[in-house]
Coordinates of C-alpha atoms and ligand atoms in Angstrom, one line a residue:
Chain A
P1 CA 2.0 -2.1 26.3
V2 CA -0.9 -4.6 24.8
R3 CA -0.3 -8.1 23.5
R4 CA -1.1 -7.6 20.1
I5 CA -2.1 -11.6 19.0
A6 CA -3.4 -13.2 15.4
L7 CA -5.0 -16.0 14.7
Y8 CA -4.4 -16.6 11.2
G9 CA -5.5 -20.2 9.2
K10 CA -7.2 -21.7 6.6
G11 CA -11.2 -20.3 6.3
G12 CA -13.3 -22.9 8.8
I13 CA -10.1 -24.6 10.0
G14 CA -11.7 -22.6 13.7
K15 CA -9.9 -19.5 14.4
S16 CA -13.0 -17.8 15.4
T17 CA -14.1 -20.5 17.7
T18 CA -10.4 -20.9 19.4
A19 CA -10.1 -17.2 19.2
A20 CA -13.4 -16.3 21.2
N21 CA -12.2 -19.2 23.3
I22 CA -9.0 -18.1 24.1
S23 CA -10.9 -14.2 24.3
A24 CA -12.7 -15.8 27.4
A25 CA -10.9 -17.6 29.3
L26 CA -8.6 -14.1 29.6
A27 CA -11.4 -12.3 30.4
D28 CA -12.0 -15.5 33.1
L29 CA -8.4 -14.5 34.5
G30 CA -9.5 -10.6 34.4
Y31 CA -8.1 -9.6 31.6
R32 CA -9.3 -6.3 29.2
V33 CA -9.5 -8.6 25.8
L34 CA -10.4 -6.8 21.6
Q35 CA -11.6 -9.0 19.8
I36 CA -10.8 -8.1 16.3
G37 CA -12.7 -10.3 13.2
C38 CA -10.9 -9.6 9.8
D39 CA -13.0 -11.7 7.3
P40 CA -15.1 -10.8 5.4
K41 CA -17.9 -13.8 7.0
A42 CA -17.8 -11.1 9.7
D43 CA -18.6 -13.8 12.6
S44 CA -15.8 -13.7 14.6
T45 CA -17.1 -12.6 18.1
K46 CA -20.7 -14.0 17.4
M47 CA -20.1 -16.8 20.4
L48 CA -18.9 -14.1 22.5
L49 CA -22.0 -11.7 21.5
H50 CA -24.2 -14.6 22.4
D51 CA -25.4 -14.2 18.7
A52 CA -25.7 -10.9 18.3
S53 CA -25.4 -9.3 15.7
I54 CA -23.3 -6.0 15.4
K55 CA -22.3 -3.7 12.9
T56 CA -19.6 -4.5 10.9
I57 CA -17.1 -1.1 11.1
L58 CA -16.9 -1.1 7.3
D59 CA -20.8 -0.7 7.2
C60 CA -20.8 1.6 10.5
V61 CA -18.3 3.5 7.8
K62 CA -20.7 3.2 4.7
E63 CA -23.4 4.4 6.7
G64 CA -21.9 7.2 8.4
N65 CA -22.2 6.1 11.7
T66 CA -18.5 7.4 12.4
E67 CA -18.9 6.4 16.5
L68 CA -16.8 4.3 17.8
S69 CA -19.4 3.3 20.1
G70 CA -21.3 1.7 17.2
M71 CA -18.2 -0.4 16.0
I72 CA -17.5 -1.7 19.6
H73 CA -19.6 -4.1 21.4
E74 CA -19.4 -5.8 24.1
G75 CA -19.6 -9.6 25.1
Y76 CA -19.1 -11.7 27.9
K77 CA -17.4 -10.0 30.8
G78 CA -17.0 -7.7 29.0
I79 CA -14.7 -8.5 26.4
M80 CA -15.1 -5.8 23.5
C81 CA -15.6 -6.4 20.3
A82 CA -15.4 -5.8 17.1
E83 CA -15.9 -7.2 12.9
C84 CA -14.2 -5.7 9.6
G85 CA -16.5 -6.5 7.5
G86 CA -16.1 -7.0 3.4
P87 CA -17.4 -5.7 0.5
R88 CA -19.5 -7.8 -1.8
P89 CA -18.1 -10.7 -3.1
G90 CA -16.9 -9.5 -7.0
T91 CA -16.3 -6.2 -5.9
G92 CA -12.3 -5.2 -5.3
C93 CA -10.3 -6.1 -2.7
A94 CA -11.8 -8.7 -0.3
G95 CA -9.8 -7.7 2.2
R96 CA -10.4 -3.8 1.7
G97 CA -12.9 -3.9 4.7
I98 CA -9.6 -5.1 7.1
I99 CA -8.1 -1.6 5.1
V100 CA -10.6 0.6 6.1
A101 CA -11.4 -0.5 9.7
F102 CA -7.9 -0.3 10.7
E103 CA -8.0 3.0 9.4
T104 CA -10.8 4.1 11.2
L105 CA -9.8 2.6 14.8
E106 CA -6.4 4.0 14.4
A107 CA -8.3 7.7 13.4
K108 CA -11.1 7.2 16.5
D109 CA -7.7 5.9 18.7
V110 CA -9.6 2.7 20.0
I111 CA -6.0 2.0 22.0
R112 CA -6.5 4.2 24.4
V113 CA -10.0 4.8 24.1
C114 CA -10.2 1.0 24.9
Q115 CA -7.6 0.2 27.1
P116 CA -7.2 -3.4 26.0
D117 CA -4.6 -5.3 27.6
V118 CA -4.7 -8.0 24.8
I119 CA -6.0 -7.5 21.0
I120 CA -7.0 -10.5 18.8
Y121 CA -7.0 -10.3 16.1
D122 CA -8.9 -13.0 14.2
V123 CA -8.1 -13.2 10.2
L124 CA -8.5 -15.0 7.2
G125 CA -5.7 -17.0 6.2
D126 CA -6.5 -18.5 2.9
V127 CA -5.1 -15.6 0.7
V128 CA -2.3 -13.4 2.0
C129 CA -2.6 -10.4 0.1
G130 CA -4.2 -6.7 0.3
G131 CA -6.1 -6.6 3.6
F132 CA -5.6 -9.9 5.1
A133 CA -1.8 -9.0 4.9
M134 CA -2.6 -6.1 6.5
P135 CA -2.7 -7.0 10.9
I136 CA 0.5 -8.2 10.0
R137 CA 2.5 -5.3 8.8
H138 CA 2.6 -2.0 10.3
G139 CA 3.0 -2.8 14.2
Y140 CA -0.3 -4.1 14.3
T141 CA 0.0 -7.6 15.7
R142 CA 4.0 -8.1 17.7
D143 CA 3.0 -12.4 17.8
V144 CA 1.3 -14.9 14.9
F145 CA -0.5 -18.2 15.8
I146 CA -1.3 -20.2 13.3
V147 CA -4.3 -22.8 13.2
T148 CA -4.0 -25.6 11.0
S149 CA -5.0 -29.1 11.3
G150 CA -3.3 -32.1 9.3
E151 CA -5.2 -31.6 6.7
L152 CA -3.6 -30.7 3.3
M153 CA -5.1 -27.9 2.7
A154 CA -5.2 -26.4 6.1
L155 CA -1.1 -26.8 6.0
Y156 CA -0.8 -25.6 2.7
A157 CA -1.9 -21.7 3.4
A158 CA -0.8 -22.5 7.3
N159 CA 2.6 -22.4 5.1
N160 CA 2.0 -19.9 3.0
I161 CA 1.4 -18.0 5.7
A162 CA 4.8 -18.2 7.6
I163 CA 6.4 -17.2 4.2
A164 CA 3.9 -14.1 4.0
V165 CA 4.8 -13.6 8.1
N166 CA 8.6 -13.6 7.4
D167 CA 8.5 -11.7 4.5
M168 CA 7.0 -9.2 6.5
S169 CA 8.8 -9.1 9.1
S170 CA 11.0 -6.5 8.6
K171 CA 9.0 -4.3 7.6
G172 CA 6.9 -4.0 10.8
Y173 CA 7.2 -6.3 14.0
A174 CA 5.2 -9.2 13.4
R175 CA 7.4 -13.0 14.6
L176 CA 5.4 -16.4 13.8
G177 CA 4.3 -17.6 17.6
G178 CA 3.5 -20.6 16.7
I179 CA 1.2 -23.8 15.1
I180 CA -2.0 -24.8 17.0
Q181 CA -3.6 -27.6 16.0
N182 CA -6.5 -27.6 15.9
S183 CA -8.0 -31.2 15.1
R184 CA -10.1 -33.1 12.4
D185 CA -9.0 -37.0 13.6
I186 CA -6.8 -37.8 10.3
E187 CA -5.1 -40.8 9.9
C188 CA -1.7 -39.9 12.0
E189 CA -2.9 -36.1 12.6
N190 CA -0.1 -35.7 14.8
D191 CA 2.7 -36.7 13.0
V192 CA 1.7 -34.8 9.5
V193 CA 1.2 -31.6 12.0
D194 CA 4.8 -31.8 13.7
A195 CA 6.4 -32.6 9.9
A196 CA 4.8 -29.5 8.5
T197 CA 6.0 -27.4 11.6
E198 CA 9.0 -28.3 10.9
E199 CA 9.2 -27.7 7.4
I200 CA 8.1 -24.1 8.0
G201 CA 10.4 -23.7 11.2
T202 CA 8.1 -23.0 14.0
D203 CA 6.3 -25.2 17.1
V204 CA 3.3 -26.6 17.7
I205 CA 2.4 -25.3 20.6
F206 CA -1.3 -26.8 21.7
R207 CA -2.8 -29.3 20.2
M208 CA -6.8 -28.8 20.4
P209 CA -9.4 -32.1 20.6
R210 CA -12.4 -32.3 17.4
D211 CA -14.8 -32.1 20.8
K212 CA -19.2 -32.3 20.0
I213 CA -18.7 -29.8 23.2
V214 CA -17.8 -27.1 20.8
Q215 CA -21.4 -27.3 18.8
T216 CA -23.1 -27.8 21.9
C217 CA -22.4 -24.8 22.9
E218 CA -22.4 -23.2 19.9
S219 CA -26.4 -24.4 19.2
N220 CA -26.8 -22.0 22.3
K221 CA -24.5 -19.1 21.1
M222 CA -21.8 -19.6 23.2
T223 CA -18.2 -20.6 23.7
V224 CA -17.1 -23.6 25.7
V225 CA -15.4 -21.3 28.0
E226 CA -19.0 -19.7 28.7
G227 CA -21.2 -22.7 28.2
A228 CA -19.5 -25.5 29.7
P229 CA -16.8 -24.3 32.2
D230 CA -16.4 -27.7 33.7
S231 CA -15.8 -29.6 30.7
V232 CA -12.9 -31.1 29.2
Q233 CA -12.1 -29.1 26.1
A234 CA -12.8 -25.6 28.7
G235 CA -9.9 -26.9 30.5
L236 CA -8.1 -26.8 27.3
Y237 CA -9.2 -23.0 26.0
R238 CA -8.1 -22.1 29.3
E239 CA -4.8 -24.2 29.0
L240 CA -4.0 -22.4 25.5
A241 CA -4.5 -18.9 26.6
K242 CA -1.7 -19.4 29.3
K243 CA 0.3 -21.3 27.2
I244 CA -0.4 -17.9 24.6
L245 CA 0.3 -15.2 27.2
S246 CA 3.5 -17.3 28.2
L247 CA 5.0 -16.8 24.5
T248 CA 3.6 -12.8 24.3
K249 CA 5.6 -12.0 27.6
G250 CA 8.8 -9.3 26.9
Y251 CA 6.6 -6.2 26.9
A252 CA 8.3 -3.4 28.2
G253 CA 5.6 -1.5 31.0
G254 CA 2.7 -2.7 33.4
M255 CA 1.2 -6.2 32.1
K256 CA -1.6 -7.4 34.3
G257 CA -0.4 -10.5 36.5
E258 CA 2.6 -10.7 35.0
Chain B
P1 CA -17.0 -20.7 -31.2
V2 CA -15.4 -22.2 -28.4
R3 CA -16.9 -24.1 -25.2
R4 CA -15.6 -20.9 -22.3
I5 CA -16.5 -23.1 -19.0
A6 CA -15.0 -22.4 -15.1
L7 CA -15.0 -24.5 -11.8
Y8 CA -14.7 -22.1 -9.0
G9 CA -15.0 -23.3 -4.9
K10 CA -13.4 -22.8 -2.1
G11 CA -9.8 -24.3 -1.9
G12 CA -10.3 -28.7 -1.5
I13 CA -13.2 -28.6 -2.6
G14 CA -12.0 -30.7 -5.3
K15 CA -12.3 -28.4 -8.3
S16 CA -8.5 -30.0 -10.2
T17 CA -9.5 -33.2 -9.4
T18 CA -13.1 -32.4 -11.3
A19 CA -11.7 -30.5 -14.1
A20 CA -9.0 -33.3 -14.9
N21 CA -11.7 -35.6 -14.7
I22 CA -13.2 -33.4 -17.3
S23 CA -11.0 -32.8 -19.5
A24 CA -9.9 -36.7 -19.7
A25 CA -13.8 -37.7 -20.7
L26 CA -13.9 -34.9 -23.2
A27 CA -9.7 -35.8 -24.3
D28 CA -11.4 -39.5 -24.9
L29 CA -15.0 -38.7 -27.0
G30 CA -12.3 -36.5 -28.9
Y31 CA -12.7 -32.9 -27.6
R32 CA -9.5 -30.3 -28.5
V33 CA -9.4 -29.0 -23.9
L34 CA -7.4 -26.3 -23.0
Q35 CA -6.7 -26.9 -19.0
I36 CA -5.8 -23.6 -17.4
G37 CA -5.2 -23.8 -13.6
C38 CA -6.1 -20.2 -12.2
D39 CA -5.0 -20.7 -8.4
P40 CA -1.3 -20.2 -6.8
K41 CA -1.3 -23.1 -5.7
A42 CA -0.9 -24.7 -9.7
D43 CA -1.8 -27.9 -10.1
S44 CA -4.4 -28.3 -11.6
T45 CA -3.6 -30.1 -14.3
K46 CA -0.8 -32.5 -12.6
M47 CA -2.4 -35.5 -13.1
L48 CA -3.0 -35.1 -16.7
L49 CA 0.5 -34.8 -17.1
H50 CA 2.0 -37.7 -14.9
D51 CA 2.9 -35.1 -11.8
A52 CA 5.4 -33.4 -13.9
S53 CA 6.0 -29.6 -13.1
I54 CA 5.4 -27.1 -15.6
K55 CA 6.3 -23.2 -15.5
T56 CA 3.7 -21.3 -14.5
I57 CA 2.8 -18.2 -16.9
L58 CA 3.6 -15.8 -14.6
D59 CA 6.8 -17.0 -14.1
C60 CA 7.6 -18.0 -17.7
V61 CA 6.9 -14.1 -17.7
K62 CA 8.9 -13.1 -15.5
E63 CA 12.4 -14.8 -16.5
G64 CA 10.9 -13.8 -20.2
N65 CA 10.3 -16.3 -21.6
T66 CA 7.9 -15.9 -24.5
E67 CA 7.1 -18.5 -26.1
L68 CA 3.7 -19.5 -26.0
S69 CA 5.4 -23.6 -26.0
G70 CA 7.4 -22.7 -23.0
M71 CA 3.7 -22.4 -21.3
I72 CA 1.5 -24.4 -23.1
H73 CA 2.1 -28.4 -22.5
E74 CA 0.4 -31.5 -24.2
G75 CA -0.9 -33.3 -21.4
Y76 CA -3.5 -37.3 -21.3
K77 CA -4.7 -37.5 -24.6
G78 CA -3.1 -34.4 -26.2
I79 CA -5.1 -31.9 -24.0
M80 CA -3.5 -28.7 -23.5
C81 CA -2.5 -27.2 -19.6
A82 CA -1.1 -23.9 -18.2
E83 CA -0.8 -23.0 -15.4
C84 CA -1.3 -19.1 -13.9
G85 CA 0.5 -19.1 -11.1
G86 CA 0.7 -16.8 -8.8
P87 CA 3.3 -14.0 -6.2
R88 CA 4.4 -15.0 -3.4
P89 CA 2.4 -14.5 -0.3
G90 CA 1.8 -11.4 0.8
T91 CA 4.1 -10.0 -1.8
G92 CA 1.1 -8.2 -3.8
C93 CA -2.2 -9.2 -5.6
A94 CA -2.5 -13.3 -4.9
G95 CA -4.5 -13.4 -8.2
R96 CA -2.0 -11.7 -10.4
G97 CA -0.7 -14.6 -11.5
I98 CA -3.1 -14.5 -13.4
I99 CA -4.4 -11.2 -14.5
V100 CA -0.9 -11.9 -16.0
A101 CA -1.4 -14.7 -17.6
F102 CA -4.5 -14.1 -18.8
E103 CA -3.3 -10.8 -20.8
T104 CA -0.5 -13.0 -22.4
L105 CA -2.7 -15.6 -23.2
E106 CA -4.3 -13.0 -25.2
A107 CA -1.7 -11.5 -26.4
K108 CA 0.0 -14.7 -28.0
D109 CA -3.7 -15.3 -29.5
V110 CA -3.7 -19.0 -28.0
I111 CA -7.1 -19.7 -29.2
R112 CA -6.1 -19.1 -32.6
V113 CA -2.9 -20.9 -32.3
C114 CA -4.0 -23.6 -30.3
Q115 CA -7.8 -24.0 -31.9
P116 CA -9.4 -25.2 -28.8
D117 CA -12.9 -26.9 -28.6
V118 CA -13.1 -26.3 -25.1
I119 CA -11.5 -24.1 -22.7
I120 CA -12.0 -25.1 -18.7
Y121 CA -10.4 -23.0 -15.9
D122 CA -9.5 -24.2 -12.6
V123 CA -10.1 -21.0 -10.6
L124 CA -9.8 -20.9 -6.4
G125 CA -13.0 -18.8 -5.0
D126 CA -12.2 -18.7 -1.4
V127 CA -12.4 -14.9 -2.2
V128 CA -13.2 -14.2 -5.6
C129 CA -11.8 -10.3 -6.5
G130 CA -8.9 -9.3 -8.2
G131 CA -7.4 -12.1 -10.4
F132 CA -9.8 -14.3 -9.3
A133 CA -13.1 -12.8 -10.9
M134 CA -11.0 -12.4 -14.3
P135 CA -12.5 -15.5 -15.5
I136 CA -15.5 -14.1 -15.1
R137 CA -15.3 -10.8 -16.5
H138 CA -14.3 -9.8 -19.7
G139 CA -16.1 -12.6 -22.0
Y140 CA -13.4 -15.0 -21.0
T141 CA -16.1 -17.4 -19.7
R142 CA -19.2 -17.8 -20.5
D143 CA -20.7 -20.9 -18.3
V144 CA -19.8 -21.2 -14.3
F145 CA -19.8 -24.6 -12.4
I146 CA -19.8 -24.4 -9.0
V147 CA -18.4 -27.0 -7.1
T148 CA -18.8 -27.6 -3.2
S149 CA -20.1 -30.3 -0.8
G150 CA -22.7 -30.0 2.3
E151 CA -20.0 -28.8 4.7
L152 CA -21.0 -24.7 6.0
M153 CA -17.6 -23.3 4.9
A154 CA -17.7 -24.9 1.3
L155 CA -21.5 -23.4 0.6
Y156 CA -20.6 -21.0 2.2
A157 CA -17.7 -19.6 -0.7
A158 CA -20.3 -21.4 -3.4
N159 CA -23.0 -18.6 -2.5
N160 CA -20.4 -15.6 -2.8
I161 CA -19.2 -16.7 -6.0
A162 CA -22.6 -16.6 -6.3
I163 CA -22.9 -13.4 -6.3
A164 CA -20.0 -12.1 -8.2
V165 CA -21.1 -13.9 -10.9
N166 CA -25.1 -12.6 -11.0
D167 CA -22.8 -9.3 -10.0
M168 CA -21.0 -9.3 -13.0
S169 CA -23.4 -10.7 -15.7
S170 CA -24.3 -7.7 -16.6
K171 CA -19.9 -7.2 -17.9
G172 CA -19.6 -10.2 -19.4
Y173 CA -21.8 -12.9 -20.2
A174 CA -21.3 -14.8 -17.3
R175 CA -24.1 -17.2 -16.2
L176 CA -24.1 -19.8 -13.5
G177 CA -24.7 -23.0 -15.2
G178 CA -25.1 -24.7 -11.6
I179 CA -24.0 -26.4 -8.7
I180 CA -21.5 -29.8 -8.6
Q181 CA -21.6 -31.7 -5.6
N182 CA -18.3 -33.7 -5.1
S183 CA -19.4 -35.1 -1.5
R184 CA -17.7 -34.8 1.6
D185 CA -20.3 -37.6 3.4
I186 CA -21.6 -35.5 5.7
E187 CA -25.2 -36.3 7.0
C188 CA -27.5 -35.6 5.3
E189 CA -25.3 -33.5 2.6
N190 CA -27.7 -34.3 -0.2
D191 CA -30.6 -31.9 1.3
V192 CA -27.9 -30.0 2.5
V193 CA -26.3 -29.0 -0.7
D194 CA -30.0 -29.0 -2.4
A195 CA -31.4 -26.6 0.1
A196 CA -28.2 -24.7 -0.4
T197 CA -28.6 -24.3 -3.9
E198 CA -32.3 -23.3 -4.2
E199 CA -31.0 -20.3 -2.2
I200 CA -28.9 -19.6 -4.1
G201 CA -31.3 -19.7 -7.5
T202 CA -29.8 -23.0 -9.8
D203 CA -29.9 -26.0 -9.7
V204 CA -28.0 -29.1 -8.8
I205 CA -26.4 -30.7 -11.8
F206 CA -24.2 -33.6 -10.4
R207 CA -23.4 -35.8 -7.3
M208 CA -19.8 -37.1 -7.1
P209 CA -19.3 -39.5 -4.5
R210 CA -16.4 -39.3 -2.4
D211 CA -13.9 -42.0 -3.3
K212 CA -11.1 -44.0 -2.3
I213 CA -10.1 -44.4 -6.4
V214 CA -9.2 -41.1 -6.6
Q215 CA -6.5 -41.1 -4.1
T216 CA -5.0 -44.7 -5.7
C217 CA -5.1 -42.6 -9.5
E218 CA -3.6 -40.2 -7.5
S219 CA -0.4 -41.9 -6.4
N220 CA -0.2 -43.5 -9.7
K221 CA 0.0 -40.0 -10.8
M222 CA -3.1 -39.6 -12.9
T223 CA -6.7 -39.0 -13.6
V224 CA -9.6 -41.0 -12.7
V225 CA -10.3 -41.5 -16.0
E226 CA -6.8 -43.1 -17.3
G227 CA -5.9 -45.4 -13.9
A228 CA -9.3 -46.1 -13.4
P229 CA -11.5 -46.3 -16.7
D230 CA -13.3 -49.5 -16.1
S231 CA -14.7 -47.9 -12.3
V232 CA -17.3 -46.7 -11.5
Q233 CA -15.9 -43.2 -10.4
A234 CA -14.6 -43.3 -14.1
G235 CA -18.2 -43.6 -15.7
L236 CA -19.3 -40.9 -13.7
Y237 CA -16.9 -38.5 -14.6
R238 CA -17.5 -38.7 -18.0
E239 CA -21.4 -39.0 -17.2
L240 CA -20.7 -35.3 -16.2
A241 CA -18.7 -34.2 -18.6
K242 CA -22.2 -35.2 -21.2
K243 CA -23.9 -33.4 -18.6
I244 CA -21.5 -30.1 -19.2
L245 CA -22.2 -30.4 -23.2
S246 CA -25.4 -30.9 -22.9
L247 CA -26.3 -27.9 -20.4
T248 CA -23.6 -25.6 -22.4
K249 CA -24.3 -25.5 -26.2
G250 CA -26.3 -22.4 -28.2
Y251 CA -23.1 -21.1 -29.3
A252 CA -23.8 -20.5 -33.6
G253 CA -21.1 -21.9 -35.4
G254 CA -19.8 -25.5 -35.8
M255 CA -19.1 -27.2 -32.6
K256 CA -18.0 -31.2 -32.4
G257 CA -20.3 -33.8 -32.2
E258 CA -23.2 -31.9 -31.5
Ligands
LIG1 N1 -12.2 -28.2 18.6 C1 -13.5 -28.2 17.6 N2 -14.1 -29.5 18.3 C2 -15.3 -29.6 17.4 N3 -16.0 -28.2 16.5 C3 -15.2 -27.3 16.1 C4 -13.6 -27.0 17.1 N4 -13.4 -26.1 16.4 C5 -14.4 -25.8 15.4 N5 -14.9 -26.4 15.2 C6 -16.2 -26.3 14.1 O1 -15.8 -25.8 13.4 C7 -16.5 -24.4 12.4 C8 -15.8 -24.2 12.1 O2 -14.8 -23.0 12.3 P1 -14.9 -21.3 12.7 O3 -14.4 -21.1 14.0 O4 -16.2 -20.3 12.6 O5 -13.6 -21.3 11.0 P2 -12.6 -20.3 11.3 O6 -12.9 -18.9 11.5 O7 -11.8 -20.8 10.8 O8 -13.5 -20.0 9.8 C9 -17.3 -24.4 13.6 O9 -18.7 -24.7 13.0 C10 -17.3 -24.5 14.9 O10 -18.2 -24.8 15.1
LIG2 N1 -14.6 -37.5 -5.3 C1 -13.5 -38.0 -4.5 N2 -13.3 -38.3 -3.9 C2 -12.5 -39.1 -3.1 N3 -11.3 -37.4 -2.8 C3 -11.5 -36.7 -3.3 C4 -12.3 -36.1 -4.9 N4 -12.3 -35.0 -4.9 C5 -11.3 -34.5 -4.6 N5 -10.7 -35.3 -3.9 C6 -9.4 -35.5 -2.9 O1 -8.9 -34.0 -2.2 C7 -8.1 -33.6 -2.4 C8 -8.6 -32.1 -3.4 O2 -9.0 -31.9 -4.3 P1 -9.0 -30.8 -5.6 O3 -8.8 -31.7 -6.3 O4 -7.5 -30.5 -5.2 O5 -9.1 -29.5 -4.9 P2 -9.5 -28.0 -5.3 O6 -8.2 -27.9 -6.2 O7 -9.9 -27.3 -5.5 O8 -7.7 -26.8 -4.4 C9 -7.5 -34.2 -3.5 O9 -6.4 -34.9 -2.7 C10 -7.6 -35.3 -3.8 O10 -7.7 -36.4 -4.0
LIG3 S1 -5.0 -8.5 -3.3 FE1 -6.0 -10.7 -2.6 S2 -8.2 -10.3 -1.2 FE2 -6.4 -7.8 -2.4 S3 -7.8 -8.5 -4.5 FE3 -5.8 -9.4 -4.5 S4 -6.8 -11.5 -4.3 FE4 -8.4 -10.3 -3.3
LIG4 MG1 -14.3 -17.2 11.9
LIG5 MG1 -6.9 -27.4 -7.0

């Protein structure tokens, strides 16, 4: 069976950066990864594709391109990349791209065709409704990790996401795996994040420092794991990837490397 | 006729701080102001009410309290305060509170009862759909001002809001009044905001500096205009309020002070 992991968090908090680097680290370890961007911004997989713009699944559907090969693109070390996309702002539900994309991927039997070991959903978490709630419903996700900093608005969003996951845990089987702190160097950030995490009733599974090397690799259109593999930050992303693997075991049947 | 102004922008950008200070400045000038928070966070009017928690309109409706006096509360210098509220995260559309609130306020004839000179809607702008789009539809708003900083995510949201306003301008009569820069002291912030504003096709109507006095007054549960009236920042909020008055003229019939 496939690991199904979702990264949720406030827009701009660092979900895509973190997701892409986790995917790259997993690919380096030999895992087959499918990363699906669930954000109307549609740039979750950009760094895995060296900034190549791919058609969103919503756009493929709108244009009548129903081939899976038009929707899923190979990036760094064979990571399979997809972007749900979203409607024009103001026209209907912002999460509609996710709903359409998930229905389309299911109809095209993406799991059987692509055979991933790990699926990573990178999902906008400012509001957890409509399409943005879909990844944690109906069994699409098993483990949800919330990316946050010590900033008030990021923690407020984290709390909302936790509420949504807990409320929906009976309907699907999504559970809250923990908090990933993506630091913004605010005062007493660790204490602030710890306090909020305790209130939510979960654990901080990793603290990622803020590091300029992220920007450096970004300007070279790469993840840190690819662009600066010997850096401290790359080592931390690898550590985070291993931590996530250890927290998402317990699946019946064979799993690579376990 | 009543001025109907909406402040939109990314969550955490400073909409409520700016809206409350504009309202306070207008109240000091003798205007009757109705400020309506359209954010599930429901804290738009907190500083005008000295941190008193008011029932959201959605909660009033849920509890069967249909009296307008339970929904509209008087704050600083008689400013009329209301919060739309929002559903529990994950349960239905996050904008539903706004939809229910607007229908309820219309049904209770709030304009005729409260007789405001100015209505200020403070609206979450991370996604402009469902209830969050309602203020710019059907004539509820005439002038939309987008609050942004030089941060990428804030500008991305600003662009989305502008797209939504332009697309809907034929249906209602909402127009984009301009950009309010709420500075976050990032590098070359003025240039960055100017460039994005030009791409949107509008103007920066005001630059508000980042100032610790906002936090000081906040900890005293007040707006800057009330808590530090002789400060530079209070003077700037008053200037912004006057600028907004000058940009929102052109209404048939009498308007206080014009
Ligand atoms: N650990 C980090 N250190 C430095 N910069 C970071 C870090 N994580 C993210 N960033 C920066 O923050 C910005 C927003 O991150 P992104 O992953 O796009 O957010 P999201 O996907 O949550 O909207 C990116 O431009 C990225 O360069
Ligand atoms: N000009 C400013 N200077 C300093 N702090 C500010 C300024 N504007 C807003 N803030 C701070 O930013 C935080 C978020 O602002 P808020 O108005 O609640 O954002 P929003 O309503 O857009 O979510 C507040 O805690 C406030 O203290
Ligand atoms: S369900 Fe959420 S994303 Fe969809 S219209 Fe409502 S607020 Fe927007
Ligand atoms: Mg992203
Ligand atoms: Mg607010």
